[in-house]
CSV table of C-alpha atoms and ligand atoms in Angstrom, one decimal:
chain,number,residue,atom,x,y,z
D,1,MET,CA,191.7,137.9,128.4
D,2,PHE,CA,194.2,139.0,126.2
D,3,LEU,CA,194.6,136.4,123.7
D,4,LEU,CA,190.5,136.6,123.3
D,5,PHE,CA,190.9,139.7,121.1
D,6,PHE,CA,193.3,137.3,117.8
D,7,GLN,CA,191.6,135.0,117.3
D,8,VAL,CA,189.5,134.0,114.8
D,9,ILE,CA,185.8,135.5,114.1
D,10,LYS,CA,183.6,133.1,112.1
D,11,CYS,CA,180.3,135.4,110.9
D,12,LYS,CA,178.0,135.9,108.2
D,13,ALA,CA,178.8,137.7,105.0
D,14,ALA,CA,177.7,138.3,102.0
D,15,VAL,CA,180.0,137.1,99.5
D,16,LEU,CA,180.2,137.9,95.7
D,17,TRP,CA,181.3,134.8,93.6
D,18,GLY,CA,181.6,136.1,91.1
D,19,LEU,CA,179.9,138.3,87.9
D,20,LYS,CA,176.8,138.6,87.9
D,21,GLN,CA,175.6,136.8,90.7
D,22,PRO,CA,173.1,137.3,93.4
D,23,TYR,CA,175.2,138.4,97.2
D,24,SER,CA,175.2,135.4,99.4
D,25,ILE,CA,175.4,134.8,102.8
D,26,GLU,CA,177.3,132.6,104.0
D,27,GLU,CA,180.3,132.3,106.9
D,28,VAL,CA,183.0,133.3,106.4
D,29,GLU,CA,186.6,133.3,109.0
D,30,VAL,CA,188.4,136.8,109.8
D,31,ALA,CA,191.0,136.7,110.3
D,32,PRO,CA,193.1,139.1,113.2
D,33,PRO,CA,194.1,141.9,112.6
D,34,LYS,CA,197.9,142.2,111.3
D,35,ALA,CA,200.1,144.9,112.5
D,36,TYR,CA,198.1,148.5,111.3
D,37,GLU,CA,194.5,147.0,111.0
D,38,VAL,CA,192.1,147.7,112.5
D,39,ARG,CA,189.1,144.2,113.0
D,40,ILE,CA,185.7,146.5,113.2
D,41,LYS,CA,181.8,144.4,114.3
D,42,ILE,CA,180.0,146.2,111.1
D,43,LEU,CA,176.3,147.7,112.5
D,44,ALA,CA,175.1,149.4,109.8
D,45,THR,CA,175.6,149.6,106.1
D,46,GLY,CA,174.3,151.1,103.0
D,47,ILE,CA,174.0,149.8,99.2
D,48,CYS,CA,175.4,152.1,97.6
D,49,ARG,CA,175.4,151.5,93.0
D,50,THR,CA,178.9,151.1,93.8
D,51,ASP,CA,177.9,147.7,95.6
D,52,ASN,CA,175.8,146.6,92.3
D,53,ASN,CA,178.1,147.7,90.3
D,54,ALA,CA,180.5,145.0,91.3
D,55,THR,CA,178.2,143.1,91.3
D,56,THR,CA,178.0,143.0,87.3
D,57,GLY,CA,182.1,144.1,86.0
D,58,ALA,CA,181.9,148.2,86.4
D,59,MET,CA,183.7,148.8,89.1
D,60,PRO,CA,186.9,145.8,88.7
D,61,ALA,CA,186.2,144.0,92.1
D,62,LYS,CA,188.4,140.7,92.4
D,63,PHE,CA,186.2,138.1,92.5
D,64,PRO,CA,185.1,136.3,95.2
D,65,VAL,CA,184.9,139.5,96.7
D,66,ILE,CA,182.7,141.1,100.2
D,67,GLY,CA,181.3,143.5,99.5
D,68,GLY,CA,179.2,147.2,100.6
D,69,HIS,CA,181.5,150.0,101.3
D,70,GLU,CA,178.7,152.5,103.7
D,71,ALA,CA,178.8,152.1,107.7
D,72,THR,CA,178.9,152.4,111.0
D,73,GLY,CA,181.0,150.3,113.5
D,74,ILE,CA,182.9,149.4,117.2
D,75,VAL,CA,186.5,148.6,117.1
D,76,GLU,CA,187.2,144.8,118.2
D,77,SER,CA,190.0,144.7,118.6
D,78,ILE,CA,193.3,146.7,117.4
D,79,GLY,CA,197.0,145.1,115.2
D,80,GLU,CA,199.9,146.1,116.5
D,81,GLY,CA,200.8,149.9,116.6
D,82,VAL,CA,197.9,151.6,116.0
D,83,THR,CA,197.0,154.6,118.0
D,84,THR,CA,194.3,156.2,116.2
D,85,VAL,CA,191.1,153.8,117.6
D,86,LYS,CA,191.1,152.0,120.2
D,87,PRO,CA,188.5,149.1,120.9
D,88,GLY,CA,185.0,149.8,120.9
D,89,ASP,CA,185.2,152.9,119.3
D,90,LYS,CA,182.4,154.3,116.8
D,91,VAL,CA,183.6,155.1,114.6
D,92,ILE,CA,183.8,154.8,109.8
D,93,PRO,CA,185.4,152.2,107.4
D,94,LEU,CA,186.6,154.2,104.5
D,95,VAL,CA,186.4,153.6,101.3
D,96,VAL,CA,188.8,156.4,100.7
D,97,PRO,CA,192.1,156.0,102.9
D,98,GLN,CA,194.7,159.0,104.5
D,99,CYS,CA,198.1,157.1,105.3
D,100,GLY,CA,199.5,160.9,105.5
D,101,ILE,CA,202.1,160.2,104.0
D,102,CYS,CA,201.9,159.6,99.6
D,103,SER,CA,201.3,162.3,97.3
D,104,ALA,CA,197.7,162.9,97.1
D,105,CYS,CA,197.8,162.4,102.0
D,106,LYS,CA,200.4,165.4,101.4
D,107,SER,CA,199.0,167.5,99.3
D,108,PRO,CA,195.8,170.3,101.0
D,109,ASN,CA,194.5,170.2,97.7
D,110,SER,CA,193.1,166.3,97.7
D,111,ASN,CA,192.4,163.1,98.5
D,112,TYR,CA,193.7,160.6,96.6
D,113,CYS,CA,195.2,158.7,99.3
D,114,GLU,CA,197.7,156.2,97.6
D,115,LYS,CA,195.8,153.4,99.7
D,116,ILE,CA,192.0,154.3,98.0
D,117,ASP,CA,191.7,150.6,96.2
D,118,VAL,CA,189.0,151.6,93.9
D,119,THR,CA,191.2,148.8,90.2
D,120,GLY,CA,189.5,145.8,92.6
D,121,ARG,CA,193.3,145.2,94.2
D,122,GLY,CA,191.1,143.1,96.6
D,123,VAL,CA,194.4,143.1,99.2
D,124,LEU,CA,195.4,144.9,101.9
D,125,SER,CA,199.2,146.7,102.8
D,126,ASP,CA,200.6,143.3,103.2
D,127,GLY,CA,199.2,141.6,99.3
D,128,THR,CA,196.9,139.2,101.4
D,129,SER,CA,193.6,138.8,102.1
D,130,ARG,CA,192.5,138.3,106.1
D,131,PHE,CA,188.5,136.7,104.6
D,132,THR,CA,188.3,133.4,103.6
D,133,CYS,CA,184.7,130.8,102.7
D,134,LYS,CA,185.3,127.4,102.4
D,135,GLY,CA,188.2,126.9,102.5
D,136,LYS,CA,189.3,129.7,99.6
D,137,PRO,CA,190.9,132.9,100.7
D,138,VAL,CA,187.7,135.5,100.2
D,139,TYR,CA,188.5,139.3,98.6
D,140,HIS,CA,188.9,143.2,100.1
D,141,PHE,CA,186.6,145.9,98.2
D,142,MET,CA,187.6,149.7,98.6
D,143,ASN,CA,189.1,148.7,102.2
D,144,THR,CA,186.5,148.6,103.7
D,145,SER,CA,184.2,144.7,102.7
D,146,THR,CA,181.6,146.2,105.1
D,147,PHE,CA,178.7,143.2,103.7
D,148,SER,CA,180.3,140.9,106.9
D,149,GLU,CA,179.5,141.5,110.7
D,150,TYR,CA,183.6,141.3,111.5
D,151,THR,CA,185.5,143.2,109.0
D,152,VAL,CA,189.4,144.1,108.7
D,153,VAL,CA,190.8,147.7,107.8
D,154,GLU,CA,194.1,149.3,107.2
D,155,GLU,CA,194.0,152.0,110.1
D,156,SER,CA,194.1,154.5,107.5
D,157,SER,CA,191.1,153.3,106.7
D,158,VAL,CA,188.6,154.4,110.1
D,159,VAL,CA,188.2,156.4,111.6
D,160,LYS,CA,186.5,157.2,115.5
D,161,ILE,CA,183.4,159.0,115.4
D,162,ASP,CA,181.6,160.6,117.8
D,163,ALA,CA,179.9,157.5,120.1
D,164,ALA,CA,176.1,158.6,120.1
D,165,ALA,CA,175.5,159.2,116.7
D,166,PRO,CA,173.1,156.6,115.4
D,167,PRO,CA,174.3,153.9,113.3
D,168,GLU,CA,171.8,153.1,110.6
D,169,LYS,CA,171.6,157.2,109.8
D,170,VAL,CA,175.2,158.0,109.6
D,171,CYS,CA,176.2,154.6,108.1
D,172,LEU,CA,175.9,157.1,104.9
D,173,PHE,CA,177.8,159.3,105.8
D,174,GLY,CA,180.7,156.1,104.9
D,175,CYS,CA,179.9,156.9,101.2
D,176,ALA,CA,176.9,158.3,99.6
D,177,PHE,CA,175.5,161.8,101.9
D,178,SER,CA,180.0,162.7,101.6
D,179,THR,CA,179.8,162.0,98.8
D,180,GLY,CA,177.4,163.9,96.8
D,181,TYR,CA,177.1,167.6,99.6
D,182,GLY,CA,180.9,167.1,98.7
D,183,ALA,CA,180.9,167.0,95.6
D,184,ALA,CA,178.3,170.7,95.9
D,185,ILE,CA,180.3,172.4,98.5
D,186,ASN,CA,184.2,171.5,97.5
D,187,THR,CA,184.4,170.0,94.3
D,188,GLY,CA,181.9,171.9,91.9
D,189,LYS,CA,182.2,174.7,94.7
D,190,VAL,CA,178.9,176.1,93.5
D,191,THR,CA,178.0,179.7,94.7
D,192,PRO,CA,175.2,182.1,96.6
D,193,GLY,CA,172.6,182.1,94.0
D,194,SER,CA,173.7,180.4,91.0
D,195,ILE,CA,171.4,177.4,89.4
D,196,CYS,CA,172.8,173.9,89.8
D,197,ALA,CA,170.9,171.2,87.8
D,198,VAL,CA,171.5,167.2,89.3
D,199,PHE,CA,171.6,164.3,86.7
D,200,GLY,CA,170.3,161.5,88.9
D,201,LEU,CA,168.1,161.0,92.6
D,202,GLY,CA,169.9,158.3,94.2
D,203,GLY,CA,170.9,158.3,97.4
D,204,VAL,CA,174.4,160.7,95.7
D,205,GLY,CA,172.0,162.6,93.8
D,206,LEU,CA,170.5,163.6,97.0
D,207,SER,CA,172.7,164.8,98.6
D,208,ILE,CA,174.7,166.8,95.4
D,209,ILE,CA,170.8,169.0,96.1
D,210,ILE,CA,171.5,169.3,100.2
D,211,GLY,CA,175.7,170.3,99.1
D,212,CYS,CA,173.2,172.9,96.4
D,213,LYS,CA,171.7,174.3,99.1
D,214,ALA,CA,173.0,174.5,101.5
D,215,ALA,CA,175.9,176.6,99.0
D,216,GLY,CA,173.1,179.7,99.1
D,217,ALA,CA,171.7,177.9,95.1
D,218,SER,CA,169.0,179.7,93.6
D,219,ARG,CA,167.1,176.7,91.4
D,220,ILE,CA,168.2,172.8,91.7
D,221,ILE,CA,166.3,170.9,88.8
D,222,GLY,CA,166.3,167.2,89.6
D,223,VAL,CA,167.3,165.8,85.8
D,224,ASP,CA,165.5,161.3,87.0
D,225,ILE,CA,164.2,158.9,84.4
D,226,ASN,CA,162.2,158.2,87.4
D,227,PRO,CA,159.5,160.4,88.3
D,228,ARG,CA,158.9,158.6,91.8
D,229,LYS,CA,162.7,160.3,92.8
D,230,PHE,CA,161.4,163.3,92.5
D,231,GLU,CA,159.6,163.2,95.7
D,232,ARG,CA,162.1,163.2,98.1
D,233,ALA,CA,164.5,165.7,95.8
D,234,LYS,CA,162.2,169.2,96.5
D,235,ALA,CA,162.0,167.6,100.5
D,236,VAL,CA,165.6,167.6,100.2
D,237,GLY,CA,165.4,170.5,98.5
D,238,ALA,CA,164.7,171.0,94.4
D,239,THR,CA,163.2,173.6,93.1
D,240,GLU,CA,162.4,171.5,90.0
D,241,CYS,CA,162.5,168.0,88.2
D,242,ILE,CA,162.6,167.0,84.9
D,243,ASN,CA,162.7,162.9,83.0
D,244,PRO,CA,164.5,163.5,79.8
D,245,LYS,CA,161.5,161.1,78.8
D,246,ASP,CA,158.5,163.6,78.6
D,247,TYR,CA,160.9,165.9,76.1
D,248,THR,CA,162.2,165.3,72.9
D,249,LYS,CA,165.0,167.8,72.8
D,250,PRO,CA,168.1,167.0,74.6
D,251,ILE,CA,167.9,167.8,78.5
D,252,SER,CA,171.1,170.3,77.4
D,253,GLU,CA,168.6,172.4,75.4
D,254,VAL,CA,165.7,172.0,77.5
D,255,LEU,CA,167.9,173.0,80.4
D,256,LYS,CA,169.5,176.3,79.0
D,257,GLU,CA,165.1,177.8,77.6
D,258,MET,CA,163.9,176.9,81.3
D,259,THR,CA,167.2,179.0,82.9
D,260,ASP,CA,166.9,181.9,80.0
D,261,ASN,CA,171.5,179.7,79.5
D,262,SER,CA,171.9,179.8,82.7
D,263,VAL,CA,173.2,176.8,84.6
D,264,GLY,CA,176.3,177.5,86.9
D,265,TYR,CA,176.7,173.8,88.4
D,266,THR,CA,175.7,170.5,87.2
D,267,PHE,CA,175.9,167.3,88.6
D,268,GLU,CA,177.0,162.9,87.3
D,269,ALA,CA,175.2,161.0,89.8
D,270,ILE,CA,174.8,157.9,87.2
D,271,GLY,CA,177.2,156.8,86.3
D,272,HIS,CA,176.6,156.3,82.6
D,273,HIS,CA,179.2,157.8,79.5
D,274,HIS,CA,175.7,159.7,78.0
D,275,THR,CA,174.3,161.3,80.6
D,276,MET,CA,178.6,162.7,81.7
D,277,VAL,CA,178.9,164.0,78.6
D,278,GLU,CA,174.2,165.5,78.9
D,279,ALA,CA,175.4,167.3,82.5
D,280,LEU,CA,178.8,169.0,81.2
D,281,ALA,CA,176.4,170.5,77.8
D,282,SER,CA,174.3,171.4,80.3
D,283,CYS,CA,176.2,174.6,82.4
D,284,HIS,CA,176.9,177.7,80.8
D,285,MET,CA,179.5,177.0,77.8
D,286,ASN,CA,181.9,179.1,79.0
D,287,TYR,CA,181.1,180.2,83.1
D,288,GLY,CA,179.6,176.5,84.2
D,289,THR,CA,181.3,173.4,85.8
D,290,SER,CA,180.2,169.9,85.4
D,291,VAL,CA,181.1,167.9,88.7
D,292,VAL,CA,181.0,163.9,87.4
D,293,VAL,CA,180.4,161.8,90.5
D,294,GLY,CA,178.4,158.7,88.9
D,295,ASP,CA,181.2,155.8,88.7
D,296,PRO,CA,182.1,155.9,84.9
D,297,PRO,CA,182.1,152.3,83.1
D,298,ALA,CA,185.8,150.2,83.4
D,299,SER,CA,187.5,149.2,80.7
D,300,SER,CA,185.0,152.1,78.3
D,301,MET,CA,186.1,154.7,76.7
D,302,LEU,CA,184.4,157.8,75.7
D,303,THR,CA,183.8,161.0,73.3
D,304,TYR,CA,182.7,164.1,72.8
D,305,ASP,CA,182.7,167.1,71.1
D,306,PRO,CA,185.8,169.6,72.4
D,307,MET,CA,183.7,172.0,71.2
D,308,LEU,CA,182.1,171.2,75.0
D,309,VAL,CA,185.4,172.8,76.8
D,310,PHE,CA,187.5,174.4,74.3
D,311,THR,CA,183.9,177.2,75.2
D,312,GLY,CA,185.6,177.9,79.0
D,313,ARG,CA,183.4,175.1,80.3
D,314,THR,CA,185.5,173.5,83.8
D,315,TRP,CA,184.6,169.5,84.2
D,316,LYS,CA,186.8,168.1,87.1
D,317,GLY,CA,185.6,164.8,88.9
D,318,CYS,CA,185.6,163.9,92.4
D,319,ILE,CA,186.2,161.0,94.9
D,320,PHE,CA,184.5,161.2,98.3
D,321,GLY,CA,183.6,164.0,97.7
D,322,GLY,CA,186.6,165.2,97.9
D,323,TRP,CA,187.1,164.8,101.5
D,324,LYS,CA,190.4,164.2,103.8
D,325,THR,CA,188.5,161.7,105.6
D,326,LYS,CA,190.2,161.7,108.6
D,327,ASN,CA,190.8,165.0,109.0
D,328,ASP,CA,186.4,165.5,107.8
D,329,LEU,CA,184.8,163.0,108.2
D,330,PRO,CA,184.1,163.0,112.3
D,331,LYS,CA,183.3,167.0,111.3
D,332,LEU,CA,180.5,166.2,108.9
D,333,VAL,CA,179.7,164.0,112.2
D,334,ALA,CA,179.2,166.1,114.4
D,335,ASP,CA,177.8,169.4,112.5
D,336,TYR,CA,174.8,166.5,111.9
D,337,MET,CA,174.6,165.3,115.6
D,338,ALA,CA,174.9,169.6,116.0
D,339,LYS,CA,171.7,168.6,113.9
D,340,LYS,CA,172.9,170.7,111.0
D,341,PHE,CA,172.6,167.8,107.7
D,342,ASP,CA,169.5,165.6,107.8
D,343,LEU,CA,169.4,162.3,106.5
D,344,ASP,CA,165.6,160.9,107.1
D,345,HIS,CA,165.1,161.7,103.5
D,346,LEU,CA,167.7,159.7,101.9
D,347,ILE,CA,166.8,156.4,103.7
D,348,THR,CA,164.3,154.6,102.7
D,349,HIS,CA,164.6,151.5,103.8
D,350,VAL,CA,165.9,150.0,106.9
D,351,LEU,CA,166.3,145.8,106.8
D,352,PRO,CA,168.0,143.0,108.8
D,353,PHE,CA,171.4,142.2,107.5
D,354,ASN,CA,170.1,138.8,105.6
D,355,LYS,CA,167.0,140.9,103.5
D,356,ILE,CA,170.3,141.7,102.0
D,357,LYS,CA,168.5,140.6,98.5
D,358,ASP,CA,165.5,142.3,99.4
D,359,GLY,CA,168.0,145.6,99.1
D,360,PHE,CA,169.8,145.4,96.2
D,361,ASP,CA,166.2,144.2,94.0
D,362,MET,CA,164.7,147.4,95.1
D,363,LEU,CA,167.9,149.9,94.1
D,364,ASN,CA,167.6,148.1,90.6
D,365,LYS,CA,163.6,148.1,90.6
D,366,GLY,CA,164.1,152.4,91.5
D,367,GLU,CA,161.8,151.7,94.4
D,368,SER,CA,164.4,152.5,97.1
D,369,ILE,CA,166.6,155.4,97.6
D,370,ARG,CA,169.4,153.8,100.8
D,371,THR,CA,168.3,150.8,101.7
D,372,VAL,CA,170.0,150.3,105.6
D,373,LEU,CA,170.8,147.3,106.5
D,374,THR,CA,171.9,146.2,110.3
D,375,PHE,CA,173.2,143.6,112.6
U,1,LIG,P1,170.9,155.9,92.3
U,1,LIG,O1,171.1,154.0,91.2
U,1,LIG,O2,169.7,154.6,94.0
U,1,LIG,O3,170.9,156.0,91.7
U,1,LIG,C1,170.8,157.2,89.6
U,1,LIG,C2,170.0,157.1,89.2
U,1,LIG,O4,169.6,157.7,88.3
U,1,LIG,C3,167.8,156.8,89.6
U,1,LIG,O5,167.2,157.5,91.2
U,1,LIG,C4,168.0,155.8,88.7
U,1,LIG,O6,166.9,156.3,88.1
U,1,LIG,C5,168.8,157.8,87.6
U,1,LIG,N1,169.1,157.6,86.1
U,1,LIG,C6,169.5,156.3,85.3
U,1,LIG,N2,169.4,156.5,84.7
U,1,LIG,C7,169.3,157.4,83.7
U,1,LIG,C8,168.8,158.5,83.4
U,1,LIG,N3,170.1,158.2,81.4
U,1,LIG,N4,169.2,160.0,83.0
U,1,LIG,C9,168.9,160.8,84.3
U,1,LIG,N5,168.5,159.5,85.3
U,1,LIG,C10,168.9,158.5,85.3
U,1,LIG,O7,173.2,155.8,92.7
U,1,LIG,P2,173.3,155.8,92.9
U,1,LIG,O8,173.1,157.3,94.1
U,1,LIG,O9,173.9,154.5,94.8
U,1,LIG,O10,174.6,156.7,93.5
U,1,LIG,C11,175.2,157.7,91.7
U,1,LIG,C12,176.4,157.2,91.7
U,1,LIG,O11,177.5,157.6,92.3
U,1,LIG,C13,176.9,155.7,91.3
U,1,LIG,O12,177.7,156.1,89.8
U,1,LIG,C14,177.3,154.7,92.0
U,1,LIG,O13,178.3,154.1,91.7
U,1,LIG,C15,179.3,156.7,92.4
U,1,LIG,C16,179.3,157.3,93.5
U,1,LIG,C17,179.9,157.1,93.4
U,1,LIG,C18,181.3,157.9,94.3
U,1,LIG,C19,181.8,159.0,94.5
U,1,LIG,O14,182.5,159.3,95.1
U,1,LIG,N6,182.9,159.4,92.8
U,1,LIG,C20,181.8,157.1,95.5
U,1,LIG,N7,179.4,156.2,95.7
U,1,LIG,C21,178.7,156.2,94.1
U,2,LIG,ZN1,197.7,158.9,101.3
U,3,LIG,ZN1,179.8,154.1,97.4
């Protein structure tokens, strides 16, 4: 019985063979977990813009790669030395690990664990991958690779959550919700009565709105070029929504006029240089704070007028909403179970895993917020 746990598992996974190719469902082999590793059976995984960025090159990845990073699963087996999870535990794989010993993990002010993989390393700590397909190694994506029936992660990249949590909802704590909510609460530190503007009304932007509302913002202005996003943005707390295409002047000027020049906080949840600068220009020239949440396109430089920060604005960014994942995620899920958050407006579609292509098509046509794939 014990030996059964340590067999290679053959299963279905969505493999990206190279840039600008679609995710292709293949049979892959998933090796057993080595020491301090955990093999997880994935139950549900959301589709995030970052998974699409791996296909365009905006997010670095080592090909061939199994994408996906926002999921819930059950621990299938554990390697030697693993103590924080056991087979049968309901878990969330962690895009941002918490190893507990690096400089960031030891600092109370950082969640940027050195084990994070945002550069497309694609391998676990021993320098190898646990996946093969057609005799070739297939690489890991952001320590997680959740577009697979089974995945292997390091113990620092997985956390146990409430066994009763519904997998097809709480997978959003694996990225969108935690990222957006934390950007407002932890990074922006939105204050009661303040005015906020959120650029980009996808799963991350809507989660920022939920955070701004929870922090007591008096006005939350959603900004998106796709007006089909406005209804759900308002449902989660946006007080107004505007479309830059409806104006000839820069949206920073529009926001200034709408608010008597008093936007305290802006958030960029799109991932374009020009909107990052526009969001910066949109917060108050002195006391304003602007948070970069969207993935900056890889290998590119941004130019901006330094006067924008010289006058006193604060410009910051965050990965995964600043949460220390192993400590904080179980508490966020517990808050969800206590009905503190409602994720229903964020999830527009639930599809079986083999419909992954439809999920990406809807994301790229602007028809979905979050599509959750179930196994
Ligand atoms: P999604 O694509 O669902 O939403 C982006 C929204 O931006 C869409 O509604 C678009 O219509 C809108 N948009 C596009 N161009 C413009 C524009 N010029 N002006 C205004 N609106 C525009 O993306 P998502 O919500 O899944 O992710 C948002 C970003 O956050 C994306 O860059 C993703 O890669 C990134 C992200 C960051 C982190 C982190 O830890 N910082 C974690 N996950 C995702
Ligand atoms: Zn660490
Ligand atoms: Zn994501």
